mmCIF file of C-alpha atoms in Angstrom:
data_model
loop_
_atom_site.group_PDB
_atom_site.id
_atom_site.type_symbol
_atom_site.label_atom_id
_atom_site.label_comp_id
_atom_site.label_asym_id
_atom_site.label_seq_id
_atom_site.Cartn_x
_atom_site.Cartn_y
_atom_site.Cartn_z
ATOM 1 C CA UNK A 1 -18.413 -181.915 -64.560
ATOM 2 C CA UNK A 2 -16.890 -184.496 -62.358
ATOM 3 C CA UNK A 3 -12.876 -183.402 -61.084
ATOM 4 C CA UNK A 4 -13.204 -179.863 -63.393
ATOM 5 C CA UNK A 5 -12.279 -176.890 -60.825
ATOM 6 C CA UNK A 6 -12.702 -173.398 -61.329
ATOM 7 C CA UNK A 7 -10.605 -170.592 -59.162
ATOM 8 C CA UNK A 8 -12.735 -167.222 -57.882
ATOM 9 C CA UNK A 9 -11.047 -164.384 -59.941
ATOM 10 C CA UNK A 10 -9.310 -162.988 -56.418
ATOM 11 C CA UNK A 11 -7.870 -166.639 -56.221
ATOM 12 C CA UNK A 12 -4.705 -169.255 -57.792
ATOM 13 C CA UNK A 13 -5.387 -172.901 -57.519
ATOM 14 C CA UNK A 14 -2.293 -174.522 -56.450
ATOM 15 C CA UNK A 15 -2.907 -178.259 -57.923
ATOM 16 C CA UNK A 16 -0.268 -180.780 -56.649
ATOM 17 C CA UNK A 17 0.346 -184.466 -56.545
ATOM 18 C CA UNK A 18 1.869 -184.700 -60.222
ATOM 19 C CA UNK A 19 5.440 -183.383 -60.979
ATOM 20 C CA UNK A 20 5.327 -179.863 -62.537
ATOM 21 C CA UNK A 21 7.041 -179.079 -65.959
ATOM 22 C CA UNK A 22 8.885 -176.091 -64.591
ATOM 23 C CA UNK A 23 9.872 -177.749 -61.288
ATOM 24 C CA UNK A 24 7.728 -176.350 -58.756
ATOM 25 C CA UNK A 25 6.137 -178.154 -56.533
ATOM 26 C CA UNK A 26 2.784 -177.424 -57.858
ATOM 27 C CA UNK A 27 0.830 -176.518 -60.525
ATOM 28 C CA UNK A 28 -0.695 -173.064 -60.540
ATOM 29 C CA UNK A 29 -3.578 -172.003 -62.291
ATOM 30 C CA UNK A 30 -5.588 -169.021 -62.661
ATOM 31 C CA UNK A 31 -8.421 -167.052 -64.363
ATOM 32 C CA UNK A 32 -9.794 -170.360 -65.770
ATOM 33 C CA UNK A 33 -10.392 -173.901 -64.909
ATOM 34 C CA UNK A 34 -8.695 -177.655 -65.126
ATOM 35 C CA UNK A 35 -9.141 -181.213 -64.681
ATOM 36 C CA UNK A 36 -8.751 -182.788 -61.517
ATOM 37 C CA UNK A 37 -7.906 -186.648 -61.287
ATOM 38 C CA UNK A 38 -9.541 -187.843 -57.727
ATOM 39 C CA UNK A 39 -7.268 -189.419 -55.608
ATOM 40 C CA UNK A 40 -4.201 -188.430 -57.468
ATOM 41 C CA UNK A 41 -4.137 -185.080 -58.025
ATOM 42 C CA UNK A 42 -5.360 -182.438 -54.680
ATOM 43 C CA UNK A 43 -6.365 -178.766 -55.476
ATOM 44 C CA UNK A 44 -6.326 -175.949 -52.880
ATOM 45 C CA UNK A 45 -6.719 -172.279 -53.310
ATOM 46 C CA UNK A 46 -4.340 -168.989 -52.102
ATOM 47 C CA UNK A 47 -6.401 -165.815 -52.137
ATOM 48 C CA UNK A 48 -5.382 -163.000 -54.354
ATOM 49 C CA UNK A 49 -7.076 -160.820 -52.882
ATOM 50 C CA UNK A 50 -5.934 -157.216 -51.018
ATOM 51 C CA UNK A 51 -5.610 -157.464 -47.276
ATOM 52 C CA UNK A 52 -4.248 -154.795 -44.880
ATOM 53 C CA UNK A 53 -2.165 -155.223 -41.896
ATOM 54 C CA UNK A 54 -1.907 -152.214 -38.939
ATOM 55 C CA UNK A 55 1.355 -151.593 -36.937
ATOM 56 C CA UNK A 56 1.416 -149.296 -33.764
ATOM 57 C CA UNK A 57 4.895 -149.580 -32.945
ATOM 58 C CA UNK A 58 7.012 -146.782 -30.054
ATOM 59 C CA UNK A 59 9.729 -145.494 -32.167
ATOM 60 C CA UNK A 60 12.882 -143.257 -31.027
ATOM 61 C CA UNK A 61 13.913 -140.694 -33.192
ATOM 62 C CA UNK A 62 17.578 -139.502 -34.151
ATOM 63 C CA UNK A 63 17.286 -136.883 -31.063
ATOM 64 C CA UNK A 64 16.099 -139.636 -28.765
ATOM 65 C CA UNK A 65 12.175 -138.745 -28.432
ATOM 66 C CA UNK A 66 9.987 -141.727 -28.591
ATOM 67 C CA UNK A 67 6.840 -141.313 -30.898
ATOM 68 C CA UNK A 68 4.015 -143.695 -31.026
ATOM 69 C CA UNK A 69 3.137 -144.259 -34.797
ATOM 70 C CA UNK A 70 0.383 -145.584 -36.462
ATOM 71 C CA UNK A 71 0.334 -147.025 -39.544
ATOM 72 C CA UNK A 72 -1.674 -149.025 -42.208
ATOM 73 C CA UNK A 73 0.009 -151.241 -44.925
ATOM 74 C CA UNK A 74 -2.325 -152.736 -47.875
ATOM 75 C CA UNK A 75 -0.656 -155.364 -49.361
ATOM 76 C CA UNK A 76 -1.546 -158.908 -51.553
ATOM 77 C CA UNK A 77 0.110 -161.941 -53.218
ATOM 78 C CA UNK A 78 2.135 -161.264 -56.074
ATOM 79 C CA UNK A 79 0.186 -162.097 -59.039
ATOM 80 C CA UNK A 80 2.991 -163.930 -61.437
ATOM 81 C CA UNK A 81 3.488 -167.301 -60.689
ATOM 82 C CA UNK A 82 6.672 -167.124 -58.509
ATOM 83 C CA UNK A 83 5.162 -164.949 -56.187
ATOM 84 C CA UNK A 84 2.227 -167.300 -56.073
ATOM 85 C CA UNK A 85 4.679 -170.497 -55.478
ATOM 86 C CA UNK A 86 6.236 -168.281 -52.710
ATOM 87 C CA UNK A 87 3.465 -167.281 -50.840
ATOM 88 C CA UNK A 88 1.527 -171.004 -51.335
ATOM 89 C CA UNK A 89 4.411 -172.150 -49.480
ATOM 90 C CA UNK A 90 4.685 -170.377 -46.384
ATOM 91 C CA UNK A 91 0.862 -169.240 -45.993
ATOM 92 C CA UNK A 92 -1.580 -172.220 -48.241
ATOM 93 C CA UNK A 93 -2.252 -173.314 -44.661
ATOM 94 C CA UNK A 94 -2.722 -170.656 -42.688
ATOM 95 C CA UNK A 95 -3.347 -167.649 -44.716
ATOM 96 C CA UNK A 96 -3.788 -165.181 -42.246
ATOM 97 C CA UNK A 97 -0.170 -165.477 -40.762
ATOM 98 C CA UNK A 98 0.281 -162.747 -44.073
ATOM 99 C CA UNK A 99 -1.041 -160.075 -42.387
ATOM 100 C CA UNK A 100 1.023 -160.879 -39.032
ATOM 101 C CA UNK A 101 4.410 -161.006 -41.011
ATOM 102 C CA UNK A 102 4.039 -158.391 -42.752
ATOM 103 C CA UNK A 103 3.181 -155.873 -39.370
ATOM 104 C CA UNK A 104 6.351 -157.272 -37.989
ATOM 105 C CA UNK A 105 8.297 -156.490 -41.290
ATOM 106 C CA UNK A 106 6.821 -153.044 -41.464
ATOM 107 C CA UNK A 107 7.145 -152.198 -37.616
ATOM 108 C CA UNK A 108 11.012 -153.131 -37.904
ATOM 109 C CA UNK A 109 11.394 -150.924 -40.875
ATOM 110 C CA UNK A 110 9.385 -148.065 -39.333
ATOM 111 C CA UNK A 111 11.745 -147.929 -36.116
ATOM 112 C CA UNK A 112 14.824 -147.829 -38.534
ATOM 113 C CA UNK A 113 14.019 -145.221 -40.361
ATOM 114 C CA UNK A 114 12.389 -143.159 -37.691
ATOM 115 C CA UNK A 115 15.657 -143.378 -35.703
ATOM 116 C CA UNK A 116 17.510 -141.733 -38.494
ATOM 117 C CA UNK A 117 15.125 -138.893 -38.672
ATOM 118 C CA UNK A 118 14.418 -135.712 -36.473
ATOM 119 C CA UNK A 119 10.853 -135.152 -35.109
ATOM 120 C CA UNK A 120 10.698 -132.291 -37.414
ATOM 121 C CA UNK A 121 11.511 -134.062 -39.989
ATOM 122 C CA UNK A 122 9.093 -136.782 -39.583
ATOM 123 C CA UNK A 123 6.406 -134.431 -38.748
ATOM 124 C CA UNK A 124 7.082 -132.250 -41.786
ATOM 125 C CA UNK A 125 7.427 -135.059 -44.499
ATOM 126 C CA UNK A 126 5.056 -138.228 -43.669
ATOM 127 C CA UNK A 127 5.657 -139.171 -47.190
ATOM 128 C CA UNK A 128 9.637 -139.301 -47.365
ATOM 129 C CA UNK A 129 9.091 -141.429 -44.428
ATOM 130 C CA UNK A 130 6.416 -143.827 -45.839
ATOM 131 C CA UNK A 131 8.781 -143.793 -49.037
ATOM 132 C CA UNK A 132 11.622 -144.860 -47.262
ATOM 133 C CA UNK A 133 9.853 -148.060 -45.272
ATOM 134 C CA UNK A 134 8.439 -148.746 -48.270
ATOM 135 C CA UNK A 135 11.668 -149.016 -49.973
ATOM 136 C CA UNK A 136 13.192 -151.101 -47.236
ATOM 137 C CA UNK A 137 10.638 -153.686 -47.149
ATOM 138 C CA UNK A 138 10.111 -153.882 -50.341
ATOM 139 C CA UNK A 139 12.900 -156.915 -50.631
ATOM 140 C CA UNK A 140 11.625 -158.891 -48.148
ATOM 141 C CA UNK A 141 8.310 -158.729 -49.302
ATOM 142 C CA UNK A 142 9.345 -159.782 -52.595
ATOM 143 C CA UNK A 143 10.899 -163.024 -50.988
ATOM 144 C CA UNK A 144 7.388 -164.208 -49.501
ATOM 145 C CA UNK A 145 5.705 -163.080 -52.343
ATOM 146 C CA UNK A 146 3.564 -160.284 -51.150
ATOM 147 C CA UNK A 147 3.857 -156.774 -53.138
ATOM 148 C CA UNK A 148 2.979 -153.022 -51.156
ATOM 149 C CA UNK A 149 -0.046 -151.283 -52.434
ATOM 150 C CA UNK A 150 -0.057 -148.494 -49.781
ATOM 151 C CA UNK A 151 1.465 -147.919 -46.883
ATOM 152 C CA UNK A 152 -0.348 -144.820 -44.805
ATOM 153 C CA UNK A 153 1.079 -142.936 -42.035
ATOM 154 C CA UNK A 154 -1.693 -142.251 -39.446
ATOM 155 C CA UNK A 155 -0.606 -140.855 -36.662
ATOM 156 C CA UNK A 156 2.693 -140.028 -35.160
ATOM 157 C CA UNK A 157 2.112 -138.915 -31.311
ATOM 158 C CA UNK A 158 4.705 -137.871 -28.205
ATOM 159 C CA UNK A 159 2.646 -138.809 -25.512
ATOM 160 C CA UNK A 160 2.911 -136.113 -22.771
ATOM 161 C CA UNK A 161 6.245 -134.963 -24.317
ATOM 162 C CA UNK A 162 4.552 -131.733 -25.997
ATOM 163 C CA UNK A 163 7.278 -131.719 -27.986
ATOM 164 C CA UNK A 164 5.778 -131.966 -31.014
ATOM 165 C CA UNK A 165 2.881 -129.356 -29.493
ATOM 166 C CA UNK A 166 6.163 -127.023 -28.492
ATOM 167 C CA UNK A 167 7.606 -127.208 -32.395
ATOM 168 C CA UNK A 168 3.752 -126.291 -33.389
ATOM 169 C CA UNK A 169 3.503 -123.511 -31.272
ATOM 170 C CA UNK A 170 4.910 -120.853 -33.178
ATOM 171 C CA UNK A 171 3.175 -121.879 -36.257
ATOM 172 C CA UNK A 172 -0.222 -122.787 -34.729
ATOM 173 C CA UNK A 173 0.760 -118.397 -33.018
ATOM 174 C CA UNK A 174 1.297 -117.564 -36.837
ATOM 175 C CA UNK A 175 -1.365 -119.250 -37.839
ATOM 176 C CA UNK A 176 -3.809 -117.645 -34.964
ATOM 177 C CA UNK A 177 -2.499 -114.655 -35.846
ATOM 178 C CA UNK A 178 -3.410 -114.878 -39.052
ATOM 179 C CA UNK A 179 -6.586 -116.063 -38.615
ATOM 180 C CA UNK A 180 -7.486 -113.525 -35.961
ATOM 181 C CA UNK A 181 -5.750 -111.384 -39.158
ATOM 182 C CA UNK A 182 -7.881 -113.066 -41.673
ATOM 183 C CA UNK A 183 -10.913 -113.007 -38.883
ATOM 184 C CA UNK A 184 -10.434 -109.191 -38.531
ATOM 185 C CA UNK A 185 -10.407 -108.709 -42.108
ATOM 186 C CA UNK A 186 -13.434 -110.389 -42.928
ATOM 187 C CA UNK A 187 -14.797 -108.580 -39.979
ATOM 188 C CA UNK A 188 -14.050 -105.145 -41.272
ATOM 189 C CA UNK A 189 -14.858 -106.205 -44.857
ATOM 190 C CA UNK A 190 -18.696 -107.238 -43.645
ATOM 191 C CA UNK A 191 -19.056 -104.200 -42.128
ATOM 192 C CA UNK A 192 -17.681 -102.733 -44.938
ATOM 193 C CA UNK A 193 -20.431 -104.781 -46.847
ATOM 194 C CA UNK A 194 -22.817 -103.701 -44.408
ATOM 195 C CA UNK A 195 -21.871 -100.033 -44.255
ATOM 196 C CA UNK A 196 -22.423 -100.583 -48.675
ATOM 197 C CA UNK A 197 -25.771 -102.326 -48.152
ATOM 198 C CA UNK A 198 -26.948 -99.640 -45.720
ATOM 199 C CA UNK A 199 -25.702 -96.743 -48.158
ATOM 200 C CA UNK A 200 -27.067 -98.647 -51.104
ATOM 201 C CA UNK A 201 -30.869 -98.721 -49.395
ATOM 202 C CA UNK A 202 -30.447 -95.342 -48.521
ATOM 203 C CA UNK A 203 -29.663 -94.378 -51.846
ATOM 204 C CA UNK A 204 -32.202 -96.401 -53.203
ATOM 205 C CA UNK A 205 -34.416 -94.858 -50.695
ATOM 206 C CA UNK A 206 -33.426 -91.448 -51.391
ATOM 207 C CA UNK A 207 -34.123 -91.993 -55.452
ATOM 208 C CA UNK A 208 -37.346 -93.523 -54.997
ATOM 209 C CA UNK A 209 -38.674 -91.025 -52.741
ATOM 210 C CA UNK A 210 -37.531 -88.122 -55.664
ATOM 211 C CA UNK A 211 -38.770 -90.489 -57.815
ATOM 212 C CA UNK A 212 -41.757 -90.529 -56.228
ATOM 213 C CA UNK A 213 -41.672 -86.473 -55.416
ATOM 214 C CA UNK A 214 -41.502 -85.968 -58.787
ATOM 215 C CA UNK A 215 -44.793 -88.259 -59.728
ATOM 216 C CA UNK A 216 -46.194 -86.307 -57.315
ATOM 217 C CA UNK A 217 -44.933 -83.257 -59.088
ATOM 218 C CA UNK A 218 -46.107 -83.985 -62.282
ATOM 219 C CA UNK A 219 -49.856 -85.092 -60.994
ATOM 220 C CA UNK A 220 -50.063 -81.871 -59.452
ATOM 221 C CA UNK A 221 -48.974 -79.759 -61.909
ATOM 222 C CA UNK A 222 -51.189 -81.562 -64.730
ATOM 223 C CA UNK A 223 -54.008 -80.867 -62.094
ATOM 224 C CA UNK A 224 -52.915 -77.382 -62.010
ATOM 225 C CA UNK A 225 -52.864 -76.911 -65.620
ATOM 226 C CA UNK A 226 -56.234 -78.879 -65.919
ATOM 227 C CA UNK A 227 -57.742 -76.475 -63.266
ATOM 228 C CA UNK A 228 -56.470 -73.461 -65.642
ATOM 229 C CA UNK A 229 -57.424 -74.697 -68.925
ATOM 230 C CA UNK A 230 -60.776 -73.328 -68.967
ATOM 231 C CA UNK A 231 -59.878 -69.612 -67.644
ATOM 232 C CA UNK A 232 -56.388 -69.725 -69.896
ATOM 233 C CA UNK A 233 -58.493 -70.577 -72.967
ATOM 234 C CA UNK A 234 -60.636 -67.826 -72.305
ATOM 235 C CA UNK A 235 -57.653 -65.625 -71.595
ATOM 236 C CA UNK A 236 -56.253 -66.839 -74.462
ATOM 237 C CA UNK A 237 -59.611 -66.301 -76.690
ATOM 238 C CA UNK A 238 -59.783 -62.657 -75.162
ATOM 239 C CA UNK A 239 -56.116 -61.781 -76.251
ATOM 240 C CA UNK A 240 -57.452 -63.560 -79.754
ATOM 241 C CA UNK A 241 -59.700 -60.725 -79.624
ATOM 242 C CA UNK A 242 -58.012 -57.803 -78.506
ATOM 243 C CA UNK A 243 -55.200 -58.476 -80.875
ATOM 244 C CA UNK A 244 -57.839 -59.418 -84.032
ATOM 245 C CA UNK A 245 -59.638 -55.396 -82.672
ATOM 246 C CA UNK A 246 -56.211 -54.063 -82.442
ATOM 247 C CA UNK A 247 -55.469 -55.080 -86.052
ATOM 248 C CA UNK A 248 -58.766 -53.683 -87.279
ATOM 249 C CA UNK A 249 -57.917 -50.391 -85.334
ATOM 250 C CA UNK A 250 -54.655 -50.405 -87.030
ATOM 251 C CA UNK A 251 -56.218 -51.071 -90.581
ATOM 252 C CA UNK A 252 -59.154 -47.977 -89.883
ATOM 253 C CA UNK A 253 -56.597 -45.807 -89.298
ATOM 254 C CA UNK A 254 -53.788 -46.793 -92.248
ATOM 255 C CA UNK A 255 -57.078 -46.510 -94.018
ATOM 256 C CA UNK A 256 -58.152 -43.103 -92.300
ATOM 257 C CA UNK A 257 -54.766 -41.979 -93.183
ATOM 258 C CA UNK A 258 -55.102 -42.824 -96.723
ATOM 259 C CA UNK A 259 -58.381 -40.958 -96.765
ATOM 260 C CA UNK A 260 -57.148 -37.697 -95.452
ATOM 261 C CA UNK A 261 -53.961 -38.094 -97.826
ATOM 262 C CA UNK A 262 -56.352 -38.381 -100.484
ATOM 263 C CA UNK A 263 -59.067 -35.784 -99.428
ATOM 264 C CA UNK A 264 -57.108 -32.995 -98.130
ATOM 265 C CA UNK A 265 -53.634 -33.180 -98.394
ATOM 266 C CA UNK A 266 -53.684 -34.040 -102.140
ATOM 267 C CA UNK A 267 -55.873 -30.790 -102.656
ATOM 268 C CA UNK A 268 -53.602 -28.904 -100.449
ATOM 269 C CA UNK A 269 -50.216 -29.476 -102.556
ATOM 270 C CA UNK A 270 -52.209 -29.137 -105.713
ATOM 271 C CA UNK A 271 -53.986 -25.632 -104.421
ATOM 272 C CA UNK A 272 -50.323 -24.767 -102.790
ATOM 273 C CA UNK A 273 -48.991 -26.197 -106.538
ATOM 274 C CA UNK A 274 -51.801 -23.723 -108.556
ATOM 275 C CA UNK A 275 -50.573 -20.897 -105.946
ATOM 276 C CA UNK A 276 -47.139 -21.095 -106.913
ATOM 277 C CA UNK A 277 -48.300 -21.308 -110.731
ATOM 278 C CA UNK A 278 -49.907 -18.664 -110.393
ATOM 279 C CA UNK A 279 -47.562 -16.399 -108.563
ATOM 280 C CA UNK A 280 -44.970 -17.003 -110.787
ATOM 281 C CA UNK A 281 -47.027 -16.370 -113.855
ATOM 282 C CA UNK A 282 -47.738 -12.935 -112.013
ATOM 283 C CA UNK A 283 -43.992 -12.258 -111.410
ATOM 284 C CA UNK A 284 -43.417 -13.329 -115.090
ATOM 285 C CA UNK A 285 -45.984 -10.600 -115.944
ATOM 286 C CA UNK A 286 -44.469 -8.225 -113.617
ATOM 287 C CA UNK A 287 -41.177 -8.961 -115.489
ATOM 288 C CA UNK A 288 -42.806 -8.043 -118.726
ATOM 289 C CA UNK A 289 -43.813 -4.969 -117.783
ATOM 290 C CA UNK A 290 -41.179 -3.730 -116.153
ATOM 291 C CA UNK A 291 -38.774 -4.521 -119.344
ATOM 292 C CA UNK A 292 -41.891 -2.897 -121.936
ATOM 293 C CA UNK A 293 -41.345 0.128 -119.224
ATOM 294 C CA UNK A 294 -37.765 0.299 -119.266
ATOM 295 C CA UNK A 295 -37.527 0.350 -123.157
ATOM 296 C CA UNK A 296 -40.392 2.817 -123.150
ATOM 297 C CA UNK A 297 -42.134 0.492 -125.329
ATOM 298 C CA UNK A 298 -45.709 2.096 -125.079
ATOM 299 C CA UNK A 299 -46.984 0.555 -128.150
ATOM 300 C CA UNK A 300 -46.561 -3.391 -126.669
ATOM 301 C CA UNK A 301 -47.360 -2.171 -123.482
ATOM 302 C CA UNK A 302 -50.561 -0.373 -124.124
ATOM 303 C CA UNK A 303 -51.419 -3.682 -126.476
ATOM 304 C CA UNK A 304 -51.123 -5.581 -123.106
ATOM 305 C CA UNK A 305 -53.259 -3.692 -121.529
ATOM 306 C CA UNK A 306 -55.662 -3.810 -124.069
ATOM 307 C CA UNK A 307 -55.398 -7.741 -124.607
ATOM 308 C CA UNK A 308 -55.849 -8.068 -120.413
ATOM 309 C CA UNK A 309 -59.011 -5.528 -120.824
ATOM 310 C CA UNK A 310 -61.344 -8.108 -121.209
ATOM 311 C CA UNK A 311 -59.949 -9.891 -117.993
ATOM 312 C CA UNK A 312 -59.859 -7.406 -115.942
ATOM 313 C CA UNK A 313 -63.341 -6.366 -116.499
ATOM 314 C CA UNK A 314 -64.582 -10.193 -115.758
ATOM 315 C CA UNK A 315 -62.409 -10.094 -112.209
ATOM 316 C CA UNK A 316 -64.148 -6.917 -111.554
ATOM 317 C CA UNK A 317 -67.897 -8.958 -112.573
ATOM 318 C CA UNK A 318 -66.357 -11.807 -110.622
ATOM 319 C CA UNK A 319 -66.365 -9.934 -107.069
ATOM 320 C CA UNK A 320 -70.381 -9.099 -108.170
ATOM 321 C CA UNK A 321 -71.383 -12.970 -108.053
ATOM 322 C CA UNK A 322 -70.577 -13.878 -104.419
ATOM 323 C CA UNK A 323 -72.592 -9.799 -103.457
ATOM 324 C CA UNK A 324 -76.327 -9.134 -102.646
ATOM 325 C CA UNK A 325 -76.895 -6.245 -105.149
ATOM 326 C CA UNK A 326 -80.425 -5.327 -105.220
ATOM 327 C CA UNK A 327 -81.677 -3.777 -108.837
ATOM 328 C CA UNK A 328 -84.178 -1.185 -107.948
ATOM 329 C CA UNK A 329 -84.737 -0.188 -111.805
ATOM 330 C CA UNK A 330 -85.111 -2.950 -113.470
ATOM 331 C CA UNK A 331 -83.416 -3.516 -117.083
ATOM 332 C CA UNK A 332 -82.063 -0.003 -116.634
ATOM 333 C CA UNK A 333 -80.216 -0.655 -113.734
ATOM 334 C CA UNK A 334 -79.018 -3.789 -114.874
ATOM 335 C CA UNK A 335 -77.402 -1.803 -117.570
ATOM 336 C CA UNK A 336 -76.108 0.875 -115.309
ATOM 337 C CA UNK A 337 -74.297 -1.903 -113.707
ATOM 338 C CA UNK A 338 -72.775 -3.386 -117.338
ATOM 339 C CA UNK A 339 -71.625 0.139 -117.942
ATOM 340 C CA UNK A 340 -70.601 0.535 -114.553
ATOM 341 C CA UNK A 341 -68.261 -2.456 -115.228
ATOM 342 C CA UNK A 342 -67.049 -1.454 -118.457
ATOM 343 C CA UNK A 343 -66.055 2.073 -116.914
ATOM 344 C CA UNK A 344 -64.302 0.263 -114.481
ATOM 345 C CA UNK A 345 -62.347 -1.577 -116.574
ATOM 346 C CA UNK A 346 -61.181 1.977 -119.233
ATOM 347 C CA UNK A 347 -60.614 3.458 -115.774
ATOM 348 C CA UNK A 348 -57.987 0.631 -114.560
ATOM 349 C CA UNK A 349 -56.363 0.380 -118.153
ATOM 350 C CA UNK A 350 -55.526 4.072 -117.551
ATOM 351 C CA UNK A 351 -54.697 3.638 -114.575
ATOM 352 C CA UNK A 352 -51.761 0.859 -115.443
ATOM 353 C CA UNK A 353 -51.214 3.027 -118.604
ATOM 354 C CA UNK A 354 -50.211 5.846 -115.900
ATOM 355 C CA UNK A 355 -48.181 3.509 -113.402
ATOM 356 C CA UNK A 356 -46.105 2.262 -116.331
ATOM 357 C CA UNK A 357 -43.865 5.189 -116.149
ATOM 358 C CA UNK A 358 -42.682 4.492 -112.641
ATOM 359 C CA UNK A 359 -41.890 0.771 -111.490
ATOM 360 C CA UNK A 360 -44.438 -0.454 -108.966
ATOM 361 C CA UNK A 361 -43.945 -1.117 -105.401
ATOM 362 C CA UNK A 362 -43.725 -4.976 -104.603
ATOM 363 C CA UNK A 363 -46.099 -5.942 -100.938
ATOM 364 C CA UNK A 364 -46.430 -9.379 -99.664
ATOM 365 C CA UNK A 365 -49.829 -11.020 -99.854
ATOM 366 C CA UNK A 366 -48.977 -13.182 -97.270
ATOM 367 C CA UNK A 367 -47.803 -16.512 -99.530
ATOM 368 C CA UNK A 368 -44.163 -15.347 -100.518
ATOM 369 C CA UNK A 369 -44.898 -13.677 -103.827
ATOM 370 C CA UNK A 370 -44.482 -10.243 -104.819
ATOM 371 C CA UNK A 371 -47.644 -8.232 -106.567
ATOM 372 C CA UNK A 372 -48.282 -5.054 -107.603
ATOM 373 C CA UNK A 373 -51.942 -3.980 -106.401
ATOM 374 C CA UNK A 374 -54.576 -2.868 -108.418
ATOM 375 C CA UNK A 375 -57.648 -1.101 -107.454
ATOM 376 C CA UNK A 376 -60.640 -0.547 -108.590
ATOM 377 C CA UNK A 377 -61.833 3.014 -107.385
ATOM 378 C CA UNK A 378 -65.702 2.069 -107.391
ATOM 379 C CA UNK A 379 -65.791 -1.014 -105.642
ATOM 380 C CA UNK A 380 -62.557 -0.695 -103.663
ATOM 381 C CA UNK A 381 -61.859 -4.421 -105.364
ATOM 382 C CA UNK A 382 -57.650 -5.296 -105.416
ATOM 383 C CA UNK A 383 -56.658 -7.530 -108.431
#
């Protein structure tokens, strides 16, 4: 639209040729637009924008060095009106006269403060000494209404001096020192590392060649044992064998044992057992007739004899049966014989009937018992 202006947002339109409510000189407006009459009213524009202004300025210190410092200031127009009114008036027509100003201001304030510090001092604390120009020219900034951003300390040089390389030196030795500290550390700590690495490979080496070893153990030895399979199976079968023979064996003669038990040692102890019977039946018998003798009991004696008659005569028959007797006469001699045997008998029973009267004399027949012979006088015969 016809006489509407608009600032940039970095800018204030100063508008004059109209008297101002609050008494400036001119109107100033920002962040939007207004009406502007042509021919009567004039608009112009002061940049709000940041700008920075360098100082390299010599500078003695407290102890009379002179240091070359470098510095960079950022600084802009104030952004409230009066600062706007204040810098419209001195710079609206030649704008960049700011950044000149304010490196004078600045290189003023730098010497004065610099000359109240030591070079150790300045070197040591930058800020305290961009805090303190800051400070100072902080007033007179205010007045041509410009406000500090930044102010940056660059550089701060002797020349050929080497002062400031002399008050270095023992820290920059320290500092050597302990970097060729630091540098022999790491040194030793990678060969430390490597000295580590190269055990750790050997070690790994080492287990992967038992490793290995023993795979190689193993293989073998299941070859081995698959090579001996067949003959250990037979070996194996064979002792199967020998032990299932050996058992047999063992069986046979338990079994053998129980035969002979039964066949002849059974017999034995019950002919040993009929022995014994019998011998003590015969020194029972003895016993009788030594008590019928002692009481002179002829009548039971002589009826023992009598009842053993028929006995006696069948032992002496008995010792015929296992003889070869040859009968020449037939029935006759048969009955020769039968009489024979019957006077044989009368002949013992007088015989005991005569050895009553005086005991009998005991001999061994060889299985621990004592007997009293008896004899028959034909065939010789002892009962």
């Amino acid at each position: 639209m016809f006489g509407y202006r608009v600032p940039a947002p970095d800018e204030a339109m100063l508008i004059s040729g109209s008297k101002s409510r609050s008494g400036q000189p001119f109107r100033v407006v920002t962040g939007h637009g207004a009406f502007i009459l042509p021919f009567f009213r004039r608009a112009r524009f002061l940049t709000l924008a940041m700008r920075e202004a360098e100082v390299e300025e010599t500078c003695v210190t407290y102890q009379g060095i002179a240091l070359h410092v470098r510095a960079v200031i950022a600084f802009k127009v104030g952004n409230d009106p009066a600062s706007i009114v204040n810098a419209g008036q001195r710079f609206l027509s030649d704008q960049g006269q700011m950044a000149v100003l304010t490196g004078r201001i600045f290189s003023g304030h730098l010497r004065s403060i610099i000359g109240s510090m030591t070079v150790e001092q300045i070197i040591r604390d930058r800020q305290k000494l961009a805090t303190e120009v800051l400070d100072g020219s902080k007033e007179e900034m205010a007045r041509i209404g410009l406000t500090i951003d930044a102010l940056q300390i660059q550089s701060i040089d002797d020349g050929k001096l080497g002062y400031i390389a002399a008050i270095a030196a023992p820290h920059n030795a320290a500092i050597q020192q302990q970097a060729q500290i630091a540098q022999a550390a790491a040194n030793q700590a990678a060969a430390e590392a490597e000295q580590s690495s190269q055990r750790a490979q050997a070690e790994y080496a080492r287990e992967t060649a038992v490793v290995r070893a023993q795979y190689r153990a193993e293989i073998e030895r299941a070859q081995a044992e698959a090579g001996q399979a067949g003959p250990l199976a037979e070996a194996q079968a064979q002792h199967a064998v020998i032990t299932a023979r050996t058992e047999l064996a063992e069986r046979e003669a338990e079994l053998r044992q129980q035969q002979l038990i039964t066949e002849v040692v059974r017999p034995a102890e019950a002919e040993a057992e009929q022995i014994r019977i019998l011998a003590l039946a015969e020194a029972e018998k003895m016993r009788i007739q030594a008590e019928a003798a002692a009481s002179h009991n002829r009548v039971a004696l002589d009826r023992l004899l009598i009842d053993q008659l028929p006995e006696i005569v069948r032992q002496a028959a008995s010792g015929l049966a296992g003889a070869n007797v040859t009968v020449l006469n037939g029935a006759d001699g048969i009955g020769e014989i039968a009489t024979g045997l019957v006077g044989q008998g009368v002949a013992i029973f007088e015989a005991l009937r005569a050895g009553v009267h005086q005991p009998p004399t005991p001999i061994q027949d060889g299985r621990g018992d004592d007997r009293a012979p008896v004899r028959i006088p034909e065939s010789g015969r002892e009962l």
